[in-house]
Every structure is written in C-alpha cells, then in structure tokens.
Amino acid sequence: MRTTEIELVTYSIEDKKDQNENYYQVATTNFSEETEDDLPATTVDISEQCTGRFIRIDTDDSLLFTTLEDQEELDVHEAGQLLRATSWKPLKSPADKDWIKIKQTEEEEWLDSLKVPKEWLASDTSSVNLLSNSSSPVKSKVNPNKSDQSEKSEGGRSGWFLLSNHRQGLARGVAMTLNRNVSSFTSYIDLEPPSDTKDPVMDTLPDLLPGEMVISQADRVCVYSTHAGGMTSGQTGALFVTTLKLSFKLHVEKDAPRSNKLLGDTDITLSSIQAVYEILGDTGEKRKKLPLGSNVSNKIDGIFVLCKNFRFLRFSFKFAGVDTGRNITNALLHHSRPKKNELLFAFEHSPNENLHNQYGTVWEDVRRESECPNMRVSRANDTWQVSISLPQQFVVPAHVTDEALSLVSGLCLGTRPPAWVWGNKVGGAVFIQPTLNVSPSPSVDHMFEDFYRTKKRVTIDVDQSFPSHTQLEDSFISVLELHCMDGEKEAEEKDKSYFSSLESTGWLTSVGSALRLASQVADQMTIGKTVVLREGEGRSSSILIASLAQLLVCEDFRTRAGFEGLIQSNWVSLGFQFSKSHTLSNLSSKMSNLNPTFLLFLDCVHQMSLQFPSKLEFLPQYLMDVWDTTLLPVFDTFIFDSEHDRAVARSSPEIPLQLHSAWDWVKQFTSPQIEKWDNPLYGVPLRPPRSSSMEPSDLSMIMERQVHPTFPESKKFLPVSGEIINLSVWYQLFHRSVPFLSTTNTWTEKLTDLRREAKASVTTMMNTTKRPGVNHKNNHNIPHPQETR
C-alpha cells in the first residue's frame, strides 16, 4: 500500500499601477491548508475500490497533477501514479502550453530540480523559461491565447496546481528565496509552519560513515557567508546532527571534489565545536552564547557555530519548522561535550579492515637512532605500576635500576619519574621532569643527582619561563574571537585596532617564548649537556619545548615521516592529555577551555617554515590538516590522555576500541592532495659540497682566497628567531573561514608547480653524477660531481 499527501495551491498575478502610472505585478500564492472541507483526504490508500471522479497523482517528483474523467476500470498498479476517488471538483485552470525543451544553464537545472512552479518567477526576466527542460519538463498553467495587453486590461491571471506534502515546505522556502532577486514584483506567500508536527520526509540524506547515526535533522535550512564587497549569499539545504558531526547538505550538490574523504566542505565534527551562539535580531548582528551542556526552550531562528580550528558557520531556520532550530541547537549543546571518552565516535566506527598498531612508538628504536650513550629502555612500567601517564616502556639512564626508578617517581607529581626524550652521540640529552610533590631537602637533591649522574646538567623551570595554562587558554580564546569575522562591518571594526588587539592576546609572545627556550635547549644539547625541563606533571609545555629543540637540532625530524614519529613519541606516548586539553569530553561538571599547547607547537613549526623555507619537507597546509585531525574523533591517535587509557579502551569488554591511526592519511585524502604537502624547496642542491666548511668547493671559480663559511656549515642547529618582529600571523589558518579576507592561491600554486619542475630537473642532473661515501640527507650534503656516467 502506498500513501501520499496533497494540498491545493492557487496563485494569481495582478497588474497594478504605481503613482507614476507604471505597471507592476503582484504575485500571490495561497497554500490552502485552511480549506479542509474542500480538499481531498490527506492520506490516500489505493487499496480500496473507488468510483466517481479521479485525480491521477504522479508520485515521482512532479508538483503538478492532471485530472481524469470518470472511468469504469482503473489500473492502480501503474508505476509512479496513484488514483484517488474524490467528489471534490478541481478548479478550472487555463489551458496548458506545449512542453518547452531548451538547453539549460547550471542555475536553470538547479531551479528545475526544485520543481518550482513557473508562475513564481517574473515573466519579464531572463528566467522565464528556467523550469522547462528536456529531462523533466513542467507544464506551465498559462493561457496562450491571452496577450500581455489583454492580461493588463483584465487585471492579471490565475491558476492552480496540487502540491505533494513532502514538497510543500521546500516550495515555500524556495519561493521566498527566488523572489528576493526579482525586483519587478513582490510575492506574498504564507510562511507559517504546517500544523502537522510530525517530521517531514527528507529528500536529502547525509553521508554517514560505518556506525554513524543521525541524532537530529532539519530541512530548508540556509547557510550564509559574506564575500568581498559586503555581499551576503545563502544556500538552502538540509542540516543534520549525527554522532560524529554537524553536516549541511545542499539540495543540489556541487560537482567539485571534496577536500576530505570523511567530511564534506560544510561538515564540522562535534569535537571541534568551541561555542554555539544564538543569532538575535532581524539583522543577525547580535549573538548570545549558549552554554554547552545546557538546553534551550525558546524558538531558535539562527545559530552561529564557532570551531576550535578557526572555522565557523551561520545557519538560519526561518524557513524551517518551528521546533527544528531548537532541536538542532539542543543536539549540538548536548553532544559536543560527551560525559566520557567512550561516547566519542571512534568507539562506534568499525570499518571492515585489518587493523594493526604499526605507528606505535618503539623506544628502543628511538634510543638507538639518536646514538645517545649511557641510556637504556626500562620495562618497570609494564603493568603501569610506576605511572599510568607514562608508556609501558620508556628510556632512563643506564645505571638507574627499576627499584630506584620507583623511589624517584614517588617524589614527583603524578608519581611520574623523569623520562628521557632524546639525545645525541656527544652525550647531550633532554629529560622532562615533573615538579616535586615533597618538600625540598638535601636527601631529595641527592636522589636526583644520583639519577642523572652528570655534572653537565642544566635545569630549566618551564613553569617560570613560559606562560601558564590559564594564560594560554585565554590567549587562544582571544585569537579565535579576533580572527573569526562574519561580515565586513565586523572586520572593519576589528581592523581599527587589530595590531593592539593581537598584541593583547599574547599569542605571538607565547610563540616567541617557546622558540627562544627551544633554541636555548638546542644550544646546550649540541655541546653535550643534559637539559632537564621541569614543569607540572611533565605532560604539557615541557613536551612542547623538547619537541621544538629536536626539530632545531636533527634534520630527520623535519621530514614528514620524522615529524609524525616525533609527535607519536613525545606527545602521544609520553602522555600529553589530548582529550582533556582539547575538551573532547567533559568528565567534570565544570566546563573547561581548550589548552592550545599542541596548536602552539604547530604554529612554532609554521614560523620555522617561513624563516627557513627549504628546511622542512612539508608545507604549512600539512600542519593545518594535522590540527584538524586532532579534532576528528575517527582515529584513536589524539583522543586519549595516555597510553594507559588507550590500553584500557582496547581491552574493554563492553565497547572494545579498534585502532585507527591518524597517520594513515589515505583514509582522509587522495594521493594528489597528499603530494601537495611536499615542499618543492626541500632537498634541492643549493651548491656543490665542500670538503670542509673553511675550504672552497672543488668546482668553485674562486682563486687564491678563502671563503667565509655560511649557514648551515657554521651552525649545528637552526638559528630560529623568537623575536616578535620576525614572527608572522598564521593567516592561512586564522582566516580560513573568512571569504572576503582570503587571497587567491592561483599564483602561489603556479609558483609551487614551477619549483617542483625545477627541483625535478636539478635532481635529475645531480643523479647523473656520483661520489662515494656522501650523505644525502640534506640540501648541502649532495653527491660530488666527480665522475660523469
């Protein structure tokens, strides 16, 4: 049995005169829900036998229907049609025109796909035939025998059609949207929501991943964006809140390729939502912040969603049902901060594939590759009896026994002993050490001296030398609100005091402090000293400084594979609290703010890429994708506070976690997208090699004079600058959702392509020569052109 609902819609177009005796048209469209006595029954059941007049209803996509005279026998099984007996007599409508078949533009095809009656468009505009095509033609209810003059003399024309219920809301919203751009007439349309409170049939469906479910949905939602010149444009579609994301789907999808396999361009993950604002007033300039975890009971006409990755979207529910805005808003407020990690989507995402943990950190490999002497891998924490915030295996000085390690751990916050991070073959090393949880005493000092057993120890108190967590949280909120601008008027106001506002945020000051501390650590390491970074529980700022120092000293970490290994070992394995810092879940009743330590690390790397364009294998776009991935709870890499929490989740009898590493980029991006991360300036031979830094090259044209060494031969680490004057604002990230401030990348992409071609040519020429025993790791250690093949 098939059912449908129909409604009678009448229209009229009247010709009137203004005060200057000029004709103009007033179109009126009536959705006659109030005339229930004259309409057919709302539910049609074709299983019953009926006699009398019949209405043939095309149930495919058409808005218009035809009538049938009395028939003795009816074929109720005809595909795509319903036959309904009724004593209601349809209105007399003007004769139909023949089908009009023309070649359509993209806009015309879009309008036709919405099945809007032709009478809702101005007859004197270029869009008069927008709804006619060869694929799915629509009959226009216009009398072809009447001329324009006769219409004026009679005061206009009128007609009727039947509208299926699941198209009523769409037709109303589209009518208002289309008539906005037509200045020749005004349309008065009943925009009151239907009295039926049940959910309408959704023609647009979301793209769901395995295990993803829809929580709330709304049709006829508009998303707005402001472009250069102050013009605000809107697009109509369906809005969904799922267990993973807030997804907006256009009624007519564009053919443009997606930037991410897992998310659409208008999708934002629930974990990335920083704040939800209610839009107030007719102009939408006022906003009211809604507390996450709360419920709203009033009608919501529009919301502004601000994200941690500097994206934002503005939605309007004026054309949707009465309760849809409130339902969507409450779903966002409730599901953006789950009460526990087990409610994150990663626990529901179960694609059919072989899973493995190939991206986990093997500390024995890290120790061996660093060539740092007098270190060993301790397994005293195999069952997390020493510390649950450290991995089961970590590196300590070779002379430290497991018993001594347990004693030292009791002196530090979180029962967490000092842990080795990295070192070099000359004896330089970096340790992160929590602050003491006991009163200082000579015996305590003696225990730590025995732990390190070196006179070349330098201790840096990160808590005293670096901004606190509270300062960083406030700085991030200020930067986020400063750079997320929804209109040119707001941008003009912020531009008047932009640099003073930027300085007051303290963001660049924090970036400079991190770079200066990292340079200090790198300098001490290169001369063989042991640097101890002392901070809190040793799980936040100390990891930031140590990671930057490794990038400055060792070129292996400046490749994409090395950089990902650095994040995996220092941040993931050593217990940076991703879930707590990025507020992925809210375990306490008090709502906390995002701790941007990891984002600060990515911005520091971004500054390195600008100061040394050829020293990193990847471009800043890669860093942006890394930050987006930390807020994508599809992978397990960035959703836990420690390896202990990950192990507990994997062994849970109720919801065992399946591992999906964020470093498996092919799950998110295509091969061409991944290739665009590559820096074409990295690895390009800049000049022939030299036998020593004080001697000219064998191929140099210099005669009888010495060449003064230049970087990098005279430096053992990248001399990055932390001075404010040498730092740049990361506009590519901060203004990613501000269309009128975004610059075109056409010439930048062309320049990058030319650099790639030049690099390929130079590499090909250098490969035609060879020199035995030469290291190929960086730009300057290249094969010597001694022998030509």
JSON list of C-alpha atoms in Angstrom, two decimals, residues 87-276:
[
{"chain": "A", "resi": 87, "resn": "SER", "atom": "CA", "xyz": [-16.12, 14.11, -5.10]},
{"chain": "A", "resi": 88, "resn": "TRP", "atom": "CA", "xyz": [-14.07, 17.31, -4.99]},
{"chain": "A", "resi": 89, "resn": "LYS", "atom": "CA", "xyz": [-14.11, 19.19, -8.28]},
{"chain": "A", "resi": 90, "resn": "PRO", "atom": "CA", "xyz": [-10.82, 20.80, -9.25]},
{"chain": "A", "resi": 91, "resn": "LEU", "atom": "CA", "xyz": [-10.70, 24.44, -10.24]},
{"chain": "A", "resi": 92, "resn": "LYS", "atom": "CA", "xyz": [-10.79, 25.36, -13.87]},
{"chain": "A", "resi": 93, "resn": "SER", "atom": "CA", "xyz": [-7.27, 26.23, -14.83]},
{"chain": "A", "resi": 94, "resn": "PRO", "atom": "CA", "xyz": [-6.14, 27.85, -18.08]},
{"chain": "A", "resi": 95, "resn": "ALA", "atom": "CA", "xyz": [-5.04, 25.59, -20.89]},
{"chain": "A", "resi": 96, "resn": "ASP", "atom": "CA", "xyz": [-1.61, 24.08, -20.80]},
{"chain": "A", "resi": 97, "resn": "LYS", "atom": "CA", "xyz": [1.18, 25.06, -23.12]},
{"chain": "A", "resi": 98, "resn": "ASP", "atom": "CA", "xyz": [3.12, 22.51, -25.05]},
{"chain": "A", "resi": 99, "resn": "TRP", "atom": "CA", "xyz": [6.29, 21.25, -23.47]},
{"chain": "A", "resi": 100, "resn": "ILE", "atom": "CA", "xyz": [9.19, 23.63, -23.96]},
{"chain": "A", "resi": 101, "resn": "LYS", "atom": "CA", "xyz": [12.54, 21.98, -24.42]},
{"chain": "A", "resi": 102, "resn": "ILE", "atom": "CA", "xyz": [15.63, 24.16, -24.26]},
{"chain": "A", "resi": 103, "resn": "LYS", "atom": "CA", "xyz": [19.28, 23.78, -23.23]},
{"chain": "A", "resi": 104, "resn": "GLN", "atom": "CA", "xyz": [19.68, 24.93, -19.65]},
{"chain": "A", "resi": 105, "resn": "THR", "atom": "CA", "xyz": [22.41, 26.58, -17.64]},
{"chain": "A", "resi": 106, "resn": "GLU", "atom": "CA", "xyz": [23.60, 25.17, -14.32]},
{"chain": "A", "resi": 107, "resn": "GLU", "atom": "CA", "xyz": [21.36, 27.62, -12.43]},
{"chain": "A", "resi": 108, "resn": "GLU", "atom": "CA", "xyz": [18.37, 26.66, -14.52]},
{"chain": "A", "resi": 109, "resn": "GLU", "atom": "CA", "xyz": [18.95, 22.97, -13.86]},
{"chain": "A", "resi": 110, "resn": "TRP", "atom": "CA", "xyz": [19.11, 23.73, -10.15]},
{"chain": "A", "resi": 111, "resn": "LEU", "atom": "CA", "xyz": [15.82, 25.60, -10.25]},
{"chain": "A", "resi": 112, "resn": "ASP", "atom": "CA", "xyz": [14.20, 22.86, -12.23]},
{"chain": "A", "resi": 113, "resn": "SER", "atom": "CA", "xyz": [15.37, 20.22, -9.78]},
{"chain": "A", "resi": 114, "resn": "LEU", "atom": "CA", "xyz": [13.48, 22.09, -7.07]},
{"chain": "A", "resi": 115, "resn": "LYS", "atom": "CA", "xyz": [10.25, 21.77, -9.11]},
{"chain": "A", "resi": 116, "resn": "VAL", "atom": "CA", "xyz": [9.17, 25.36, -8.50]},
{"chain": "A", "resi": 117, "resn": "PRO", "atom": "CA", "xyz": [6.04, 26.45, -10.44]},
{"chain": "A", "resi": 118, "resn": "LYS", "atom": "CA", "xyz": [6.88, 28.74, -13.30]},
{"chain": "A", "resi": 119, "resn": "GLU", "atom": "CA", "xyz": [4.36, 31.27, -12.10]},
{"chain": "A", "resi": 120, "resn": "TRP", "atom": "CA", "xyz": [6.56, 32.06, -9.08]},
{"chain": "A", "resi": 121, "resn": "LEU", "atom": "CA", "xyz": [9.14, 33.65, -11.37]},
{"chain": "A", "resi": 122, "resn": "ALA", "atom": "CA", "xyz": [8.86, 37.03, -13.08]},
{"chain": "A", "resi": 123, "resn": "SER", "atom": "CA", "xyz": [7.64, 36.59, -16.63]},
{"chain": "A", "resi": 124, "resn": "ASP", "atom": "CA", "xyz": [9.69, 39.52, -17.95]},
{"chain": "A", "resi": 125, "resn": "THR", "atom": "CA", "xyz": [13.03, 38.31, -16.65]},
{"chain": "A", "resi": 126, "resn": "SER", "atom": "CA", "xyz": [15.60, 36.10, -18.26]},
{"chain": "A", "resi": 127, "resn": "SER", "atom": "CA", "xyz": [14.49, 33.25, -16.04]},
{"chain": "A", "resi": 128, "resn": "VAL", "atom": "CA", "xyz": [11.08, 32.93, -17.65]},
{"chain": "A", "resi": 129, "resn": "ASN", "atom": "CA", "xyz": [11.91, 29.51, -19.04]},
{"chain": "A", "resi": 130, "resn": "LEU", "atom": "CA", "xyz": [14.07, 28.29, -16.19]},
{"chain": "A", "resi": 131, "resn": "LEU", "atom": "CA", "xyz": [11.76, 25.47, -15.33]},
{"chain": "A", "resi": 132, "resn": "SER", "atom": "CA", "xyz": [11.48, 23.95, -18.76]},
{"chain": "A", "resi": 133, "resn": "ASN", "atom": "CA", "xyz": [13.89, 21.29, -19.93]},
{"chain": "A", "resi": 134, "resn": "SER", "atom": "CA", "xyz": [14.06, 18.11, -21.85]},
{"chain": "A", "resi": 135, "resn": "SER", "atom": "CA", "xyz": [14.74, 15.77, -18.94]},
{"chain": "A", "resi": 136, "resn": "SER", "atom": "CA", "xyz": [11.79, 16.52, -16.64]},
{"chain": "A", "resi": 137, "resn": "PRO", "atom": "CA", "xyz": [9.51, 19.15, -18.20]},
{"chain": "A", "resi": 138, "resn": "VAL", "atom": "CA", "xyz": [6.91, 21.06, -16.21]},
{"chain": "A", "resi": 139, "resn": "LYS", "atom": "CA", "xyz": [3.61, 22.23, -17.62]},
{"chain": "A", "resi": 140, "resn": "SER", "atom": "CA", "xyz": [3.04, 25.93, -17.22]},
{"chain": "A", "resi": 141, "resn": "LYS", "atom": "CA", "xyz": [-0.55, 26.82, -16.34]},
{"chain": "A", "resi": 142, "resn": "VAL", "atom": "CA", "xyz": [-0.78, 29.92, -18.55]},
{"chain": "A", "resi": 143, "resn": "ASN", "atom": "CA", "xyz": [-3.37, 30.71, -21.18]},
{"chain": "A", "resi": 144, "resn": "PRO", "atom": "CA", "xyz": [-1.52, 31.00, -24.50]},
{"chain": "A", "resi": 145, "resn": "ASN", "atom": "CA", "xyz": [-4.43, 32.80, -26.14]},
{"chain": "A", "resi": 146, "resn": "LYS", "atom": "CA", "xyz": [-4.19, 35.88, -23.96]},
{"chain": "A", "resi": 147, "resn": "SER", "atom": "CA", "xyz": [-1.81, 38.63, -24.91]},
{"chain": "A", "resi": 148, "resn": "ASP", "atom": "CA", "xyz": [0.06, 40.83, -22.47]},
{"chain": "A", "resi": 149, "resn": "GLN", "atom": "CA", "xyz": [-2.30, 43.71, -23.22]},
{"chain": "A", "resi": 150, "resn": "SER", "atom": "CA", "xyz": [-5.37, 41.61, -22.58]},
{"chain": "A", "resi": 151, "resn": "GLU", "atom": "CA", "xyz": [-3.89, 40.49, -19.28]},
{"chain": "A", "resi": 152, "resn": "LYS", "atom": "CA", "xyz": [-3.39, 44.06, -18.20]},
{"chain": "A", "resi": 153, "resn": "SER", "atom": "CA", "xyz": [-6.88, 45.00, -19.18]},
{"chain": "A", "resi": 154, "resn": "GLU", "atom": "CA", "xyz": [-8.32, 42.09, -17.21]},
{"chain": "A", "resi": 155, "resn": "GLY", "atom": "CA", "xyz": [-6.08, 42.75, -14.22]},
{"chain": "A", "resi": 156, "resn": "GLY", "atom": "CA", "xyz": [-3.86, 39.65, -14.38]},
{"chain": "A", "resi": 157, "resn": "ARG", "atom": "CA", "xyz": [-4.18, 35.87, -14.46]},
{"chain": "A", "resi": 158, "resn": "SER", "atom": "CA", "xyz": [-4.57, 32.96, -12.07]},
{"chain": "A", "resi": 159, "resn": "GLY", "atom": "CA", "xyz": [-4.23, 29.19, -11.91]},
{"chain": "A", "resi": 160, "resn": "TRP", "atom": "CA", "xyz": [-3.90, 26.20, -9.63]},
{"chain": "A", "resi": 161, "resn": "PHE", "atom": "CA", "xyz": [-1.91, 23.06, -9.02]},
{"chain": "A", "resi": 162, "resn": "LEU", "atom": "CA", "xyz": [-1.66, 20.29, -6.45]},
{"chain": "A", "resi": 163, "resn": "LEU", "atom": "CA", "xyz": [1.37, 20.04, -4.23]},
{"chain": "A", "resi": 164, "resn": "SER", "atom": "CA", "xyz": [2.52, 16.86, -2.52]},
{"chain": "A", "resi": 165, "resn": "ASN", "atom": "CA", "xyz": [3.04, 17.28, 1.21]},
{"chain": "A", "resi": 166, "resn": "HIS", "atom": "CA", "xyz": [6.75, 16.46, 1.31]},
{"chain": "A", "resi": 167, "resn": "ARG", "atom": "CA", "xyz": [7.32, 19.23, -1.27]},
{"chain": "A", "resi": 168, "resn": "GLN", "atom": "CA", "xyz": [5.26, 21.92, 0.47]},
{"chain": "A", "resi": 169, "resn": "GLY", "atom": "CA", "xyz": [7.98, 23.18, 2.81]},
{"chain": "A", "resi": 170, "resn": "LEU", "atom": "CA", "xyz": [10.58, 23.19, 0.08]},
{"chain": "A", "resi": 171, "resn": "ALA", "atom": "CA", "xyz": [8.32, 25.12, -2.27]},
{"chain": "A", "resi": 172, "resn": "ARG", "atom": "CA", "xyz": [7.58, 27.77, 0.33]},
{"chain": "A", "resi": 173, "resn": "GLY", "atom": "CA", "xyz": [11.24, 28.38, 1.16]},
{"chain": "A", "resi": 174, "resn": "VAL", "atom": "CA", "xyz": [12.31, 28.41, -2.46]},
{"chain": "A", "resi": 175, "resn": "ALA", "atom": "CA", "xyz": [9.56, 30.85, -3.38]},
{"chain": "A", "resi": 176, "resn": "MET", "atom": "CA", "xyz": [10.85, 33.39, -0.91]},
{"chain": "A", "resi": 177, "resn": "THR", "atom": "CA", "xyz": [14.48, 32.80, -1.90]},
{"chain": "A", "resi": 178, "resn": "LEU", "atom": "CA", "xyz": [13.80, 33.23, -5.59]},
{"chain": "A", "resi": 179, "resn": "ASN", "atom": "CA", "xyz": [11.62, 36.29, -5.22]},
{"chain": "A", "resi": 180, "resn": "ARG", "atom": "CA", "xyz": [14.36, 38.13, -3.35]},
{"chain": "A", "resi": 181, "resn": "ASN", "atom": "CA", "xyz": [16.31, 38.56, -6.55]},
{"chain": "A", "resi": 182, "resn": "VAL", "atom": "CA", "xyz": [13.34, 39.68, -8.67]},
{"chain": "A", "resi": 183, "resn": "SER", "atom": "CA", "xyz": [12.75, 43.40, -8.38]},
{"chain": "A", "resi": 184, "resn": "SER", "atom": "CA", "xyz": [9.85, 43.55, -10.83]},
{"chain": "A", "resi": 185, "resn": "PHE", "atom": "CA", "xyz": [7.24, 42.06, -8.48]},
{"chain": "A", "resi": 186, "resn": "THR", "atom": "CA", "xyz": [6.51, 41.13, -4.88]},
{"chain": "A", "resi": 187, "resn": "SER", "atom": "CA", "xyz": [5.29, 37.74, -3.75]},
{"chain": "A", "resi": 188, "resn": "TYR", "atom": "CA", "xyz": [3.11, 37.33, -0.66]},
{"chain": "A", "resi": 189, "resn": "ILE", "atom": "CA", "xyz": [3.46, 33.73, 0.48]},
{"chain": "A", "resi": 190, "resn": "ASP", "atom": "CA", "xyz": [2.12, 32.06, 3.56]},
{"chain": "A", "resi": 191, "resn": "LEU", "atom": "CA", "xyz": [5.27, 31.14, 5.51]},
{"chain": "A", "resi": 192, "resn": "GLU", "atom": "CA", "xyz": [3.53, 29.84, 8.60]},
{"chain": "A", "resi": 193, "resn": "PRO", "atom": "CA", "xyz": [4.80, 26.38, 9.52]},
{"chain": "A", "resi": 194, "resn": "PRO", "atom": "CA", "xyz": [2.47, 23.44, 8.93]},
{"chain": "A", "resi": 195, "resn": "SER", "atom": "CA", "xyz": [0.26, 22.45, 11.80]},
{"chain": "A", "resi": 196, "resn": "ASP", "atom": "CA", "xyz": [1.31, 18.83, 11.49]},
{"chain": "A", "resi": 197, "resn": "THR", "atom": "CA", "xyz": [4.11, 18.30, 13.99]},
{"chain": "A", "resi": 198, "resn": "LYS", "atom": "CA", "xyz": [5.48, 15.05, 12.59]},
{"chain": "A", "resi": 199, "resn": "ASP", "atom": "CA", "xyz": [8.84, 15.09, 10.83]},
{"chain": "A", "resi": 200, "resn": "PRO", "atom": "CA", "xyz": [8.65, 15.72, 7.10]},
{"chain": "A", "resi": 201, "resn": "VAL", "atom": "CA", "xyz": [10.07, 13.28, 4.60]},
{"chain": "A", "resi": 202, "resn": "MET", "atom": "CA", "xyz": [13.73, 14.21, 3.96]},
{"chain": "A", "resi": 203, "resn": "ASP", "atom": "CA", "xyz": [14.69, 14.12, 0.30]},
{"chain": "A", "resi": 204, "resn": "THR", "atom": "CA", "xyz": [18.31, 14.97, 1.14]},
{"chain": "A", "resi": 205, "resn": "LEU", "atom": "CA", "xyz": [20.27, 12.40, 3.11]},
{"chain": "A", "resi": 206, "resn": "PRO", "atom": "CA", "xyz": [23.61, 12.79, 4.91]},
{"chain": "A", "resi": 207, "resn": "ASP", "atom": "CA", "xyz": [26.82, 10.95, 4.08]},
{"chain": "A", "resi": 208, "resn": "LEU", "atom": "CA", "xyz": [27.34, 8.58, 7.00]},
{"chain": "A", "resi": 209, "resn": "LEU", "atom": "CA", "xyz": [30.37, 6.54, 7.99]},
{"chain": "A", "resi": 210, "resn": "PRO", "atom": "CA", "xyz": [30.04, 3.00, 9.33]},
{"chain": "A", "resi": 211, "resn": "GLY", "atom": "CA", "xyz": [28.49, 3.23, 12.79]},
{"chain": "A", "resi": 212, "resn": "GLU", "atom": "CA", "xyz": [27.39, 6.86, 12.38]},
{"chain": "A", "resi": 213, "resn": "MET", "atom": "CA", "xyz": [23.78, 7.69, 13.25]},
{"chain": "A", "resi": 214, "resn": "VAL", "atom": "CA", "xyz": [21.57, 10.76, 12.82]},
{"chain": "A", "resi": 215, "resn": "ILE", "atom": "CA", "xyz": [20.51, 12.46, 16.06]},
{"chain": "A", "resi": 216, "resn": "SER", "atom": "CA", "xyz": [18.54, 15.43, 14.73]},
{"chain": "A", "resi": 217, "resn": "GLN", "atom": "CA", "xyz": [17.72, 16.87, 11.32]},
{"chain": "A", "resi": 218, "resn": "ALA", "atom": "CA", "xyz": [16.13, 19.89, 9.71]},
{"chain": "A", "resi": 219, "resn": "ASP", "atom": "CA", "xyz": [15.18, 20.71, 6.15]},
{"chain": "A", "resi": 220, "resn": "ARG", "atom": "CA", "xyz": [15.02, 24.11, 4.44]},
{"chain": "A", "resi": 221, "resn": "VAL", "atom": "CA", "xyz": [17.96, 25.47, 6.45]},
{"chain": "A", "resi": 222, "resn": "CYS", "atom": "CA", "xyz": [20.00, 28.33, 5.00]},
{"chain": "A", "resi": 223, "resn": "VAL", "atom": "CA", "xyz": [23.75, 28.71, 5.46]},
{"chain": "A", "resi": 224, "resn": "TYR", "atom": "CA", "xyz": [25.12, 32.21, 4.92]},
{"chain": "A", "resi": 225, "resn": "SER", "atom": "CA", "xyz": [28.54, 33.58, 4.06]},
{"chain": "A", "resi": 226, "resn": "THR", "atom": "CA", "xyz": [29.81, 37.11, 3.40]},
{"chain": "A", "resi": 227, "resn": "HIS", "atom": "CA", "xyz": [32.01, 37.78, 0.38]},
{"chain": "A", "resi": 228, "resn": "ALA", "atom": "CA", "xyz": [34.14, 40.70, -0.75]},
{"chain": "A", "resi": 229, "resn": "GLY", "atom": "CA", "xyz": [32.11, 43.85, -1.15]},
{"chain": "A", "resi": 230, "resn": "GLY", "atom": "CA", "xyz": [29.83, 43.04, 1.75]},
{"chain": "A", "resi": 231, "resn": "MET", "atom": "CA", "xyz": [27.50, 40.80, -0.26]},
{"chain": "A", "resi": 232, "resn": "THR", "atom": "CA", "xyz": [25.97, 38.01, 1.79]},
{"chain": "A", "resi": 233, "resn": "SER", "atom": "CA", "xyz": [24.90, 34.88, -0.04]},
{"chain": "A", "resi": 234, "resn": "GLY", "atom": "CA", "xyz": [22.87, 31.98, 1.24]},
{"chain": "A", "resi": 235, "resn": "GLN", "atom": "CA", "xyz": [22.34, 28.40, 0.20]},
{"chain": "A", "resi": 236, "resn": "THR", "atom": "CA", "xyz": [19.43, 26.19, 1.15]},
{"chain": "A", "resi": 237, "resn": "GLY", "atom": "CA", "xyz": [19.77, 22.59, 2.21]},
{"chain": "A", "resi": 238, "resn": "ALA", "atom": "CA", "xyz": [19.29, 20.05, 4.97]},
{"chain": "A", "resi": 239, "resn": "LEU", "atom": "CA", "xyz": [21.12, 20.16, 8.30]},
{"chain": "A", "resi": 240, "resn": "PHE", "atom": "CA", "xyz": [21.96, 17.03, 10.28]},
{"chain": "A", "resi": 241, "resn": "VAL", "atom": "CA", "xyz": [23.43, 16.39, 13.71]},
{"chain": "A", "resi": 242, "resn": "THR", "atom": "CA", "xyz": [24.99, 12.94, 13.79]},
{"chain": "A", "resi": 243, "resn": "THR", "atom": "CA", "xyz": [27.07, 11.08, 16.34]},
{"chain": "A", "resi": 244, "resn": "LEU", "atom": "CA", "xyz": [30.17, 12.44, 14.57]},
{"chain": "A", "resi": 245, "resn": "LYS", "atom": "CA", "xyz": [29.43, 15.80, 13.01]},
{"chain": "A", "resi": 246, "resn": "LEU", "atom": "CA", "xyz": [27.19, 18.69, 12.13]},
{"chain": "A", "resi": 247, "resn": "SER", "atom": "CA", "xyz": [26.56, 18.15, 8.42]},
{"chain": "A", "resi": 248, "resn": "PHE", "atom": "CA", "xyz": [24.97, 20.54, 5.95]},
{"chain": "A", "resi": 249, "resn": "LYS", "atom": "CA", "xyz": [23.86, 19.08, 2.63]},
{"chain": "A", "resi": 250, "resn": "LEU", "atom": "CA", "xyz": [22.77, 21.26, -0.26]},
{"chain": "A", "resi": 251, "resn": "HIS", "atom": "CA", "xyz": [19.57, 20.32, -2.01]},
{"chain": "A", "resi": 252, "resn": "VAL", "atom": "CA", "xyz": [21.62, 20.23, -5.21]},
{"chain": "A", "resi": 253, "resn": "GLU", "atom": "CA", "xyz": [25.16, 19.05, -4.62]},
{"chain": "A", "resi": 254, "resn": "LYS", "atom": "CA", "xyz": [28.06, 20.62, -6.46]},
{"chain": "A", "resi": 255, "resn": "ASP", "atom": "CA", "xyz": [30.36, 18.52, -8.61]},
{"chain": "A", "resi": 256, "resn": "ALA", "atom": "CA", "xyz": [33.52, 19.97, -7.02]},
{"chain": "A", "resi": 257, "resn": "PRO", "atom": "CA", "xyz": [35.82, 17.36, -5.45]},
{"chain": "A", "resi": 258, "resn": "ARG", "atom": "CA", "xyz": [35.76, 17.06, -1.67]},
{"chain": "A", "resi": 259, "resn": "SER", "atom": "CA", "xyz": [38.74, 18.23, 0.34]},
{"chain": "A", "resi": 260, "resn": "ASN", "atom": "CA", "xyz": [38.35, 15.31, 2.76]},
{"chain": "A", "resi": 261, "resn": "LYS", "atom": "CA", "xyz": [37.03, 11.79, 2.24]},
{"chain": "A", "resi": 262, "resn": "LEU", "atom": "CA", "xyz": [35.44, 11.66, 5.68]},
{"chain": "A", "resi": 263, "resn": "LEU", "atom": "CA", "xyz": [33.97, 15.16, 5.86]},
{"chain": "A", "resi": 264, "resn": "GLY", "atom": "CA", "xyz": [32.25, 17.46, 3.41]},
{"chain": "A", "resi": 265, "resn": "ASP", "atom": "CA", "xyz": [33.25, 21.08, 2.98]},
{"chain": "A", "resi": 266, "resn": "THR", "atom": "CA", "xyz": [30.28, 22.17, 5.11]},
{"chain": "A", "resi": 267, "resn": "ASP", "atom": "CA", "xyz": [30.75, 19.46, 7.76]},
{"chain": "A", "resi": 268, "resn": "ILE", "atom": "CA", "xyz": [32.27, 20.13, 11.17]},
{"chain": "A", "resi": 269, "resn": "THR", "atom": "CA", "xyz": [32.95, 17.48, 13.78]},
{"chain": "A", "resi": 270, "resn": "LEU", "atom": "CA", "xyz": [31.17, 17.82, 17.11]},
{"chain": "A", "resi": 271, "resn": "SER", "atom": "CA", "xyz": [34.54, 17.58, 18.88]},
{"chain": "A", "resi": 272, "resn": "SER", "atom": "CA", "xyz": [35.77, 20.69, 17.04]},
{"chain": "A", "resi": 273, "resn": "ILE", "atom": "CA", "xyz": [32.92, 22.94, 18.26]},
{"chain": "A", "resi": 274, "resn": "GLN", "atom": "CA", "xyz": [34.17, 25.61, 20.62]},
{"chain": "A", "resi": 275, "resn": "ALA", "atom": "CA", "xyz": [30.96, 27.60, 21.12]},
{"chain": "A", "resi": 276, "resn": "VAL", "atom": "CA", "xyz": [27.38, 27.89, 19.86]}
]
